[in-house]
CSV table of C-alpha atoms in Angstrom, one decimal:
chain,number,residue,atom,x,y,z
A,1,UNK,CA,109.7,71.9,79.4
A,2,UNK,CA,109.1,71.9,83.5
A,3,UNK,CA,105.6,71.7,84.8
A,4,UNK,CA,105.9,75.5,85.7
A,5,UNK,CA,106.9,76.5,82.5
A,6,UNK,CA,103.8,74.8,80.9
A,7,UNK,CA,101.4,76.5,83.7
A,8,UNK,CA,103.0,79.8,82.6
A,9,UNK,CA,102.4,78.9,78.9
A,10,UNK,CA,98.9,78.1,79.4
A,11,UNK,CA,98.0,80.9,81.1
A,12,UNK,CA,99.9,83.3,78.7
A,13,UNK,CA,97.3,81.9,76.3
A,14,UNK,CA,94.8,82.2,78.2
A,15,UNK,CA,95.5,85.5,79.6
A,16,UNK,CA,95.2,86.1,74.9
A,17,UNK,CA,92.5,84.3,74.5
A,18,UNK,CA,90.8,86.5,76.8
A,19,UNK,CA,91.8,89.9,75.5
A,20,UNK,CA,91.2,88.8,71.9
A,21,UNK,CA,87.5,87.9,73.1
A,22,UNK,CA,86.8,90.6,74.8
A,23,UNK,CA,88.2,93.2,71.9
A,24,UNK,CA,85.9,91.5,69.6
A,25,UNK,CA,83.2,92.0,71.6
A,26,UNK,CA,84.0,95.6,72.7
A,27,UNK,CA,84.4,96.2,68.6
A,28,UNK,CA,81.1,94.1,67.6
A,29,UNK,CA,79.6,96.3,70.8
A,30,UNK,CA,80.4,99.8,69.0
A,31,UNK,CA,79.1,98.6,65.8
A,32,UNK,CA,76.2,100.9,65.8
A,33,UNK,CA,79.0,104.0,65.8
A,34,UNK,CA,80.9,103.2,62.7
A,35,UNK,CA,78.7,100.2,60.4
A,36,UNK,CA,76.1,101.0,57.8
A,37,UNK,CA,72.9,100.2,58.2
A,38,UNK,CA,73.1,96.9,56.0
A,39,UNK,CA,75.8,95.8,58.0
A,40,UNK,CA,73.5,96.8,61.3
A,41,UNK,CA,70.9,94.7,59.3
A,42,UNK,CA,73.0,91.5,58.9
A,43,UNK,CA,74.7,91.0,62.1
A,44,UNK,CA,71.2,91.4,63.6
A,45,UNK,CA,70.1,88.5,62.0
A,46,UNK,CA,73.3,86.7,62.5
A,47,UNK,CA,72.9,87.7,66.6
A,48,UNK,CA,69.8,86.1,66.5
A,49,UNK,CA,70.5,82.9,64.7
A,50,UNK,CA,73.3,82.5,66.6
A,51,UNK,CA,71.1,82.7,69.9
A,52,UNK,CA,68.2,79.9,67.9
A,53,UNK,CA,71.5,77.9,67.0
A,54,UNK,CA,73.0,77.6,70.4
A,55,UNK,CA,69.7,77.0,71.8
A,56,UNK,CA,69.3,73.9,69.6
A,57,UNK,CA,72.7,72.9,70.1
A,58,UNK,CA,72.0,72.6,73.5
A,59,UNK,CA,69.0,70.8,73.1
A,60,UNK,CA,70.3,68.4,70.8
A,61,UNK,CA,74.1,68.6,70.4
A,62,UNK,CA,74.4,68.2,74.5
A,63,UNK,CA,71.2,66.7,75.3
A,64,UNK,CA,70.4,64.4,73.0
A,65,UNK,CA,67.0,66.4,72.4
A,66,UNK,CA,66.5,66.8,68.7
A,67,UNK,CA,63.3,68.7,68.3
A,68,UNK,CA,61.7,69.6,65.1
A,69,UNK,CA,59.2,71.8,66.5
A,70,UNK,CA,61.3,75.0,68.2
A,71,UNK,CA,59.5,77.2,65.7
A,72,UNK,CA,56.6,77.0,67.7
A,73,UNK,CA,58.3,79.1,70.6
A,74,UNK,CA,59.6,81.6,67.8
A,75,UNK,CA,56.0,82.1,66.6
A,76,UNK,CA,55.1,82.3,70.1
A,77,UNK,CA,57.4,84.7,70.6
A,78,UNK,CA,56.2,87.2,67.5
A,79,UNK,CA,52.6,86.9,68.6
A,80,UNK,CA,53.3,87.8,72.1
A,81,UNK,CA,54.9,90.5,70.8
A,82,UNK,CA,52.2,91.9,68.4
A,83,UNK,CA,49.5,91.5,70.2
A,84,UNK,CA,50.3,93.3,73.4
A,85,UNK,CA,51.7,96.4,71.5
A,86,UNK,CA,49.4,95.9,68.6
A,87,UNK,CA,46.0,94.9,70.4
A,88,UNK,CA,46.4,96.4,73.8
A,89,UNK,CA,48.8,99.0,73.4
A,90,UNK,CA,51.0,98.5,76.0
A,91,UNK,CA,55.1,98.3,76.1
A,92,UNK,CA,57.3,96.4,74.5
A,93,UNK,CA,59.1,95.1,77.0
A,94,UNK,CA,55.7,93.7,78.5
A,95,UNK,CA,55.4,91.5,75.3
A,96,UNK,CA,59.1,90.4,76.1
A,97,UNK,CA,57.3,89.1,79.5
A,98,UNK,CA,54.4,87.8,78.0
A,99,UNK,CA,56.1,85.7,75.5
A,100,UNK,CA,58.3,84.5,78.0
A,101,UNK,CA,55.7,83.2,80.4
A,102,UNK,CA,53.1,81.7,78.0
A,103,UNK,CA,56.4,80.1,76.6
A,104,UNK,CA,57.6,78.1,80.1
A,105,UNK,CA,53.5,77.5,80.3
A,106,UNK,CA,53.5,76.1,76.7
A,107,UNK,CA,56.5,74.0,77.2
A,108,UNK,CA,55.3,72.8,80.7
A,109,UNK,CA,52.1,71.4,79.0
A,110,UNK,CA,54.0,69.6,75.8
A,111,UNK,CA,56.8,68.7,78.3
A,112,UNK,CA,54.5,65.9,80.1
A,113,UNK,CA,53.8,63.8,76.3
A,114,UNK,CA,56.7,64.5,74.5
A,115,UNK,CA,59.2,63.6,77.2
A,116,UNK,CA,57.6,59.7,77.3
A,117,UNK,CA,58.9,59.9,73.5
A,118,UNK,CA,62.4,59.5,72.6
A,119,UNK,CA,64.5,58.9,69.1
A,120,UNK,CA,62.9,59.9,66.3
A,121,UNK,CA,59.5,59.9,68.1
A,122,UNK,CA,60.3,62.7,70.3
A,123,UNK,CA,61.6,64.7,67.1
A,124,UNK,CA,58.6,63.6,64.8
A,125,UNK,CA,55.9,64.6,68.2
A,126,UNK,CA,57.6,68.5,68.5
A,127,UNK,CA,57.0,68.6,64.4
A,128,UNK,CA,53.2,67.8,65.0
A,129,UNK,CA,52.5,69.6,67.8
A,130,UNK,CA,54.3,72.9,66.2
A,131,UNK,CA,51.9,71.9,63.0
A,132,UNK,CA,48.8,71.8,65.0
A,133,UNK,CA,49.4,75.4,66.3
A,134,UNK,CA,49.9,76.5,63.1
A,135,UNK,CA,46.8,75.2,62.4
A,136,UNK,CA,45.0,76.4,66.0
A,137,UNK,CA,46.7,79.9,64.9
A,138,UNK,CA,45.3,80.0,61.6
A,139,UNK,CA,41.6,79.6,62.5
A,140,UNK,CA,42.2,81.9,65.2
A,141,UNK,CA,39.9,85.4,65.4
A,142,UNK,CA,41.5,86.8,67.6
A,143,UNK,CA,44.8,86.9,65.5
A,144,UNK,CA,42.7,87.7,62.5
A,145,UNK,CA,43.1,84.0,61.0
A,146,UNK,CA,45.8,83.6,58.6
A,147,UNK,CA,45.9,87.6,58.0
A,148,UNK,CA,48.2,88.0,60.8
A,149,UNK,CA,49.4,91.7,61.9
A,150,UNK,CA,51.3,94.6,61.6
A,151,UNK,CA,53.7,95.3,64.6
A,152,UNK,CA,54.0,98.9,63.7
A,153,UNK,CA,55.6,100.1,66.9
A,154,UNK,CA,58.9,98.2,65.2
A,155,UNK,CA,59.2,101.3,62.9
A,156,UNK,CA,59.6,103.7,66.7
A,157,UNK,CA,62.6,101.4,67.4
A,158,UNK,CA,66.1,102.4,66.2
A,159,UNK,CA,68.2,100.3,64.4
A,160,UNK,CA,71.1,100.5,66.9
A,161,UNK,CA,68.5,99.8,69.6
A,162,UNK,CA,67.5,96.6,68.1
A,163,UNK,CA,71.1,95.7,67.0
A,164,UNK,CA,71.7,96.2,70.8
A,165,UNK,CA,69.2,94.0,71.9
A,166,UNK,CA,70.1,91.2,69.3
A,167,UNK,CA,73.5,91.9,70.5
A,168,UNK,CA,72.4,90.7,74.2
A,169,UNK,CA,70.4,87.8,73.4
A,170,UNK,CA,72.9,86.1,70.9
A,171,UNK,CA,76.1,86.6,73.3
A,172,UNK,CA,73.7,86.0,76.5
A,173,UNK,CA,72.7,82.7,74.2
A,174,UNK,CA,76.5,81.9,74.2
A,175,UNK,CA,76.9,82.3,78.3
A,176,UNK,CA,73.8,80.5,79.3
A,177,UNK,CA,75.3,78.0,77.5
A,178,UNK,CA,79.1,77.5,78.5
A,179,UNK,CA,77.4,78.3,82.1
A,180,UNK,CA,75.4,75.4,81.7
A,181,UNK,CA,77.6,73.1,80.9
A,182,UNK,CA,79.8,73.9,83.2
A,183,UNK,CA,77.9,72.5,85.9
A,184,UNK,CA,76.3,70.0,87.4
A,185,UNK,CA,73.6,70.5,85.0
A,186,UNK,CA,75.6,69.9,81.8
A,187,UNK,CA,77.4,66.4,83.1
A,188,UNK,CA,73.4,65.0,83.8
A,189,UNK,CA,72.7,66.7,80.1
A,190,UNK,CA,75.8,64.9,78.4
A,191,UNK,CA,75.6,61.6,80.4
A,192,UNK,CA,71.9,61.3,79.6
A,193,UNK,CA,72.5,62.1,76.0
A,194,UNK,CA,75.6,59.0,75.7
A,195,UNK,CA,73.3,56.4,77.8
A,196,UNK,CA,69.8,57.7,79.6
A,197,UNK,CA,69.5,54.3,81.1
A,198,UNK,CA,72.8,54.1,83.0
A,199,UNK,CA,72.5,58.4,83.7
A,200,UNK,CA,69.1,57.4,85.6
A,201,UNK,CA,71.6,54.2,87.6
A,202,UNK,CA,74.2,56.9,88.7
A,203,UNK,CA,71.1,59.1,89.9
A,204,UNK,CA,70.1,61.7,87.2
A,205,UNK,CA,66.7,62.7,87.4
A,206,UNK,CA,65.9,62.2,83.5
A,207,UNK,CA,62.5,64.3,83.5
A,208,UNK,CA,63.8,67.2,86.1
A,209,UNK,CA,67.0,67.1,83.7
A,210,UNK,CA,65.1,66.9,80.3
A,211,UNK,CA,62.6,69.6,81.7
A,212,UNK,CA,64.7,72.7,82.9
A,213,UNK,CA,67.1,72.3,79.3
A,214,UNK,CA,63.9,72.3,77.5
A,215,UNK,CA,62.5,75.2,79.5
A,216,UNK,CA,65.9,77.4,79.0
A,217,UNK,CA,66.0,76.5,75.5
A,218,UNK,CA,61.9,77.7,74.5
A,219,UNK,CA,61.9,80.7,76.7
A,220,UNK,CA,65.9,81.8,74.7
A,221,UNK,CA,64.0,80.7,71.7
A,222,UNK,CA,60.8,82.8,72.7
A,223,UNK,CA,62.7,85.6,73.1
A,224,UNK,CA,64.9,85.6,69.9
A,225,UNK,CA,61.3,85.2,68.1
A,226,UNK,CA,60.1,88.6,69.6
A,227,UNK,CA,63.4,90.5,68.1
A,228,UNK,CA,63.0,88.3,65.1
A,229,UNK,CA,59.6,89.8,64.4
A,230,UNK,CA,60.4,93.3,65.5
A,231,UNK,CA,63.1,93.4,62.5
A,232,UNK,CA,60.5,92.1,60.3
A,233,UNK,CA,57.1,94.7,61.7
A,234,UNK,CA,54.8,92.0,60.1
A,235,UNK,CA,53.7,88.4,61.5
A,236,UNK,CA,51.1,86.0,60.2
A,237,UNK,CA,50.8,82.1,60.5
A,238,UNK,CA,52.6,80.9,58.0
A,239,UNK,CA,56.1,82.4,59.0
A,240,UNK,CA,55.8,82.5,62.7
A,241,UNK,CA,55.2,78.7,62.7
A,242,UNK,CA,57.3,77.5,59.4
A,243,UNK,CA,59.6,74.9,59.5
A,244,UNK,CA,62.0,76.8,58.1
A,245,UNK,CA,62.6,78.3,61.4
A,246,UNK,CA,64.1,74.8,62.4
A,247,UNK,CA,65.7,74.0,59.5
A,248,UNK,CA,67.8,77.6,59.6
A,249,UNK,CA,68.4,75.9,63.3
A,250,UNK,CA,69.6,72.3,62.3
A,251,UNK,CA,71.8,73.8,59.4
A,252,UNK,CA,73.6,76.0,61.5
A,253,UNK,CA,74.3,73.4,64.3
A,254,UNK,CA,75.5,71.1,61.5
A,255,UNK,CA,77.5,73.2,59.5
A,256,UNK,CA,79.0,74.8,62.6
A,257,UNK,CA,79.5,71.5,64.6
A,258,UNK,CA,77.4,69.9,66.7
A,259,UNK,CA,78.1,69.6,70.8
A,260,UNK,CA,80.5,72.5,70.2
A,261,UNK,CA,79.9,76.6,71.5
A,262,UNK,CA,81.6,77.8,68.4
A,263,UNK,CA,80.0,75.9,66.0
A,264,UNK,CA,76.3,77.4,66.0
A,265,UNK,CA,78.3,81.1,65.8
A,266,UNK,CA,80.9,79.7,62.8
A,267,UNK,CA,77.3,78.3,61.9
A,268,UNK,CA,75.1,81.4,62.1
A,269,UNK,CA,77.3,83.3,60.5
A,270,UNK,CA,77.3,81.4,57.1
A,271,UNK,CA,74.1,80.9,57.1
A,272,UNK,CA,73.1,84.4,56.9
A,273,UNK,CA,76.0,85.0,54.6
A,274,UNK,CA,74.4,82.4,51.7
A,275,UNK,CA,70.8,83.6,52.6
A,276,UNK,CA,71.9,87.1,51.4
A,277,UNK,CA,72.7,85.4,48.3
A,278,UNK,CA,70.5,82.8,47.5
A,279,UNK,CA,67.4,85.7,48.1
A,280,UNK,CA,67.4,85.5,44.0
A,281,UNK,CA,66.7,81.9,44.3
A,282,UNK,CA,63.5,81.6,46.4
A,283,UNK,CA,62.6,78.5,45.3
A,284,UNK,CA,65.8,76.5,45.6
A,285,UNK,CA,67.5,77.9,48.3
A,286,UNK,CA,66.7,75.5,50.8
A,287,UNK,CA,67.8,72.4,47.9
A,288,UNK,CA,70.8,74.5,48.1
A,289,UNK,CA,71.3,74.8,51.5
A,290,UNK,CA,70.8,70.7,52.0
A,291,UNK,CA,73.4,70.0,49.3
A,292,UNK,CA,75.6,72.6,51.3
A,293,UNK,CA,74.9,70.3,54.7
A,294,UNK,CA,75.7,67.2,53.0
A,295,UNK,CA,78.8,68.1,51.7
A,296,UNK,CA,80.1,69.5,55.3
A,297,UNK,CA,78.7,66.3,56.7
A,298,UNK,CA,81.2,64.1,54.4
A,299,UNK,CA,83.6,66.0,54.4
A,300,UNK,CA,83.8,66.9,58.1
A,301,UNK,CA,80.9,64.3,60.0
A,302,UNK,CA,81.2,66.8,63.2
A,303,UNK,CA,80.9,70.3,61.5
A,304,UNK,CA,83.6,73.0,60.8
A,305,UNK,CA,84.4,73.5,64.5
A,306,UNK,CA,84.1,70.2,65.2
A,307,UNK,CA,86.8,69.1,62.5
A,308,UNK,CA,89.1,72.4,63.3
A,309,UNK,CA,88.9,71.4,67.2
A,310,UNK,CA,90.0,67.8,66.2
A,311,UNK,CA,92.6,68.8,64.0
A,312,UNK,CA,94.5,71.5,65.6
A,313,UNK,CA,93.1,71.1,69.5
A,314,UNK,CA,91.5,74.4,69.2
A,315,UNK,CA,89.4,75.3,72.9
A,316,UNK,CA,88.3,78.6,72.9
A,317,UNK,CA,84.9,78.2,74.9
A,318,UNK,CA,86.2,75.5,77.2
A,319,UNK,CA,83.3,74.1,78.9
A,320,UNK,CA,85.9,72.1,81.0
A,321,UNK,CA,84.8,72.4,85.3
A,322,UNK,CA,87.9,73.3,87.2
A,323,UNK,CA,88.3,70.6,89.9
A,324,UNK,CA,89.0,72.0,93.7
A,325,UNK,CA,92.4,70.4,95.0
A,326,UNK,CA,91.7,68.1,97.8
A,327,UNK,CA,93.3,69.6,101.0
């Protein structure tokens, strides 16, 4: 086969990959015109741990980042929320700004200890820190302690409207990330997360780097929290800041495949799938769930994606940078 014939191949392919991406959105788009509501129901959750997913993906799949302590940015997220609509009566989309900006403030703060960590340490410091404003929330008045509150302006917002809006933030999730790593951002991110020491010797700026992927990822995060909390129209303590928040993250990444876009949305969509079923098992599910993750992880170490990509040199989010011909 000639060189042109394999240019004309590729883009062929490309030219299908494109359309088929773009019908599924345009279909997944119009789902408020033709699903059910428990359909609307499901893929709202599975937009919005999709968006968590590629959020901790990027953290830790690219960056080398593995935080146990992103639910504190979804709790974050749902207070924001209740509290300007529910306390002070104001907008919605003024709790979306809220969250957003105590978020980048919050992760600004725990930015300047945590980064001095790394390993396990770093991991282990996001846990205690998400723990302690559990705790700080708990004994809070001004959230009414451990009672937590109502977000009854969720029952004024139309399913479709809130599909929509989980729509947005799971496939914006997906962008921000392929734009990312795309450029010059995304090499510092990789090269730092395969050898920090000899990324800082070719000139990345470990903090700056660490900083601005840690800032994307809580204020995502944030965001995803606020929608999370709208489809639920309740928040106290215990679920805005539960571990299981993280845990939904890590098993989607790992299931899905780690360092890969299409894992965390192979990923999110499984994981809501078995939590529809395993409802009737409350106190097991998450046993469930592990044994689930450790069979995936034997059988394929780099998740679903990870092996299919592997296996069958399957690229559809190519995260490759095009290189400019030299004149």
């Amino acid at each position: 086969m000639s060189e042109s014939q394999i240019k004309e191949t590729k883009t062929t392919s490309q030219i299908i990959k494109i359309v088929v991406i773009a019908a599924i959105l345009v279909i997944l788009a119009l789902l408020p015109l033709w699903g059910s509501s428990y359909t609307l129901s499901v893929a709202i959750l599975v937009f919005l741990y999709m968006a968590l997913g590629q959020m901790w993906n990027l953290l830790s799949g690219y960056s080398g980042l593995t935080s146990l302590g992103q639910q504190s940015f979804v709790g974050i997220g749902g207070y924001a929320v209740a509290i300007i609509t529910q306390v002070y009566q104001l907008p919605i989309i003024v709790g979306f700004i809220v969250a957003a900006v105590v978020a980048i403030l919050f992760a600004l703060i725990i930015s300047m200890p945590i980064f001095k960590m790394s390993g396990v340490y770093f991991s282990i410091g996001t846990w205690i820190i998400a723990e302690a404003l559990y705790v700080f929330f708990v004994n809070w008045k001004f959230v009414n302690y451990g009672i937590g509150y109502p977000i009854t302006v969720a029952y004024s917002i139309p399913m479709s409207g809130l599909y929509i809006a989980s729509f947005i933030v799971g496939i914006g999730a997906t962008i921000i990330v392929i734009l990312i790593l795309r450029s010059k951002l995304g090499l510092a991110l990789m090269a730092m997360r395969d050898n920090p020491g000899a990324a800082e010797v070719r000139g990345v700026k470990l903090y700056k780097t660490k900083l601005i992927c840690f800032l994307i990822a809580s204020v995502w995060i944030t965001i995803a929290g606020c929608l999370l909390f709208l489809n639920q129209a309740y928040i106290v303590p215990s679920s805005a800041f539960s571990i299981d928040w993280t845990i939904a993250m890590v098993f989607i990444v790992i299931i899905g495949g780690s360092g890969t876009i299409e894992g965390p949305i192979v990923g999110a969509v499984i994981y809501i799938i078995l939590r529809q079923y395993l409802y009737s098992y409350p106190g097991i599910s998450n046993i469930i769930l592990g044994v689930i993750a450790i069979v995936i992880i034997i059988i394929a170490p780099k998740g679903i994606m990870g092996y299919v990509n592997n296996k069958f040199t399957l690229d559809i989010f190519s995260i490759r940078r095009r290189v400019k011909p030299k004149n």
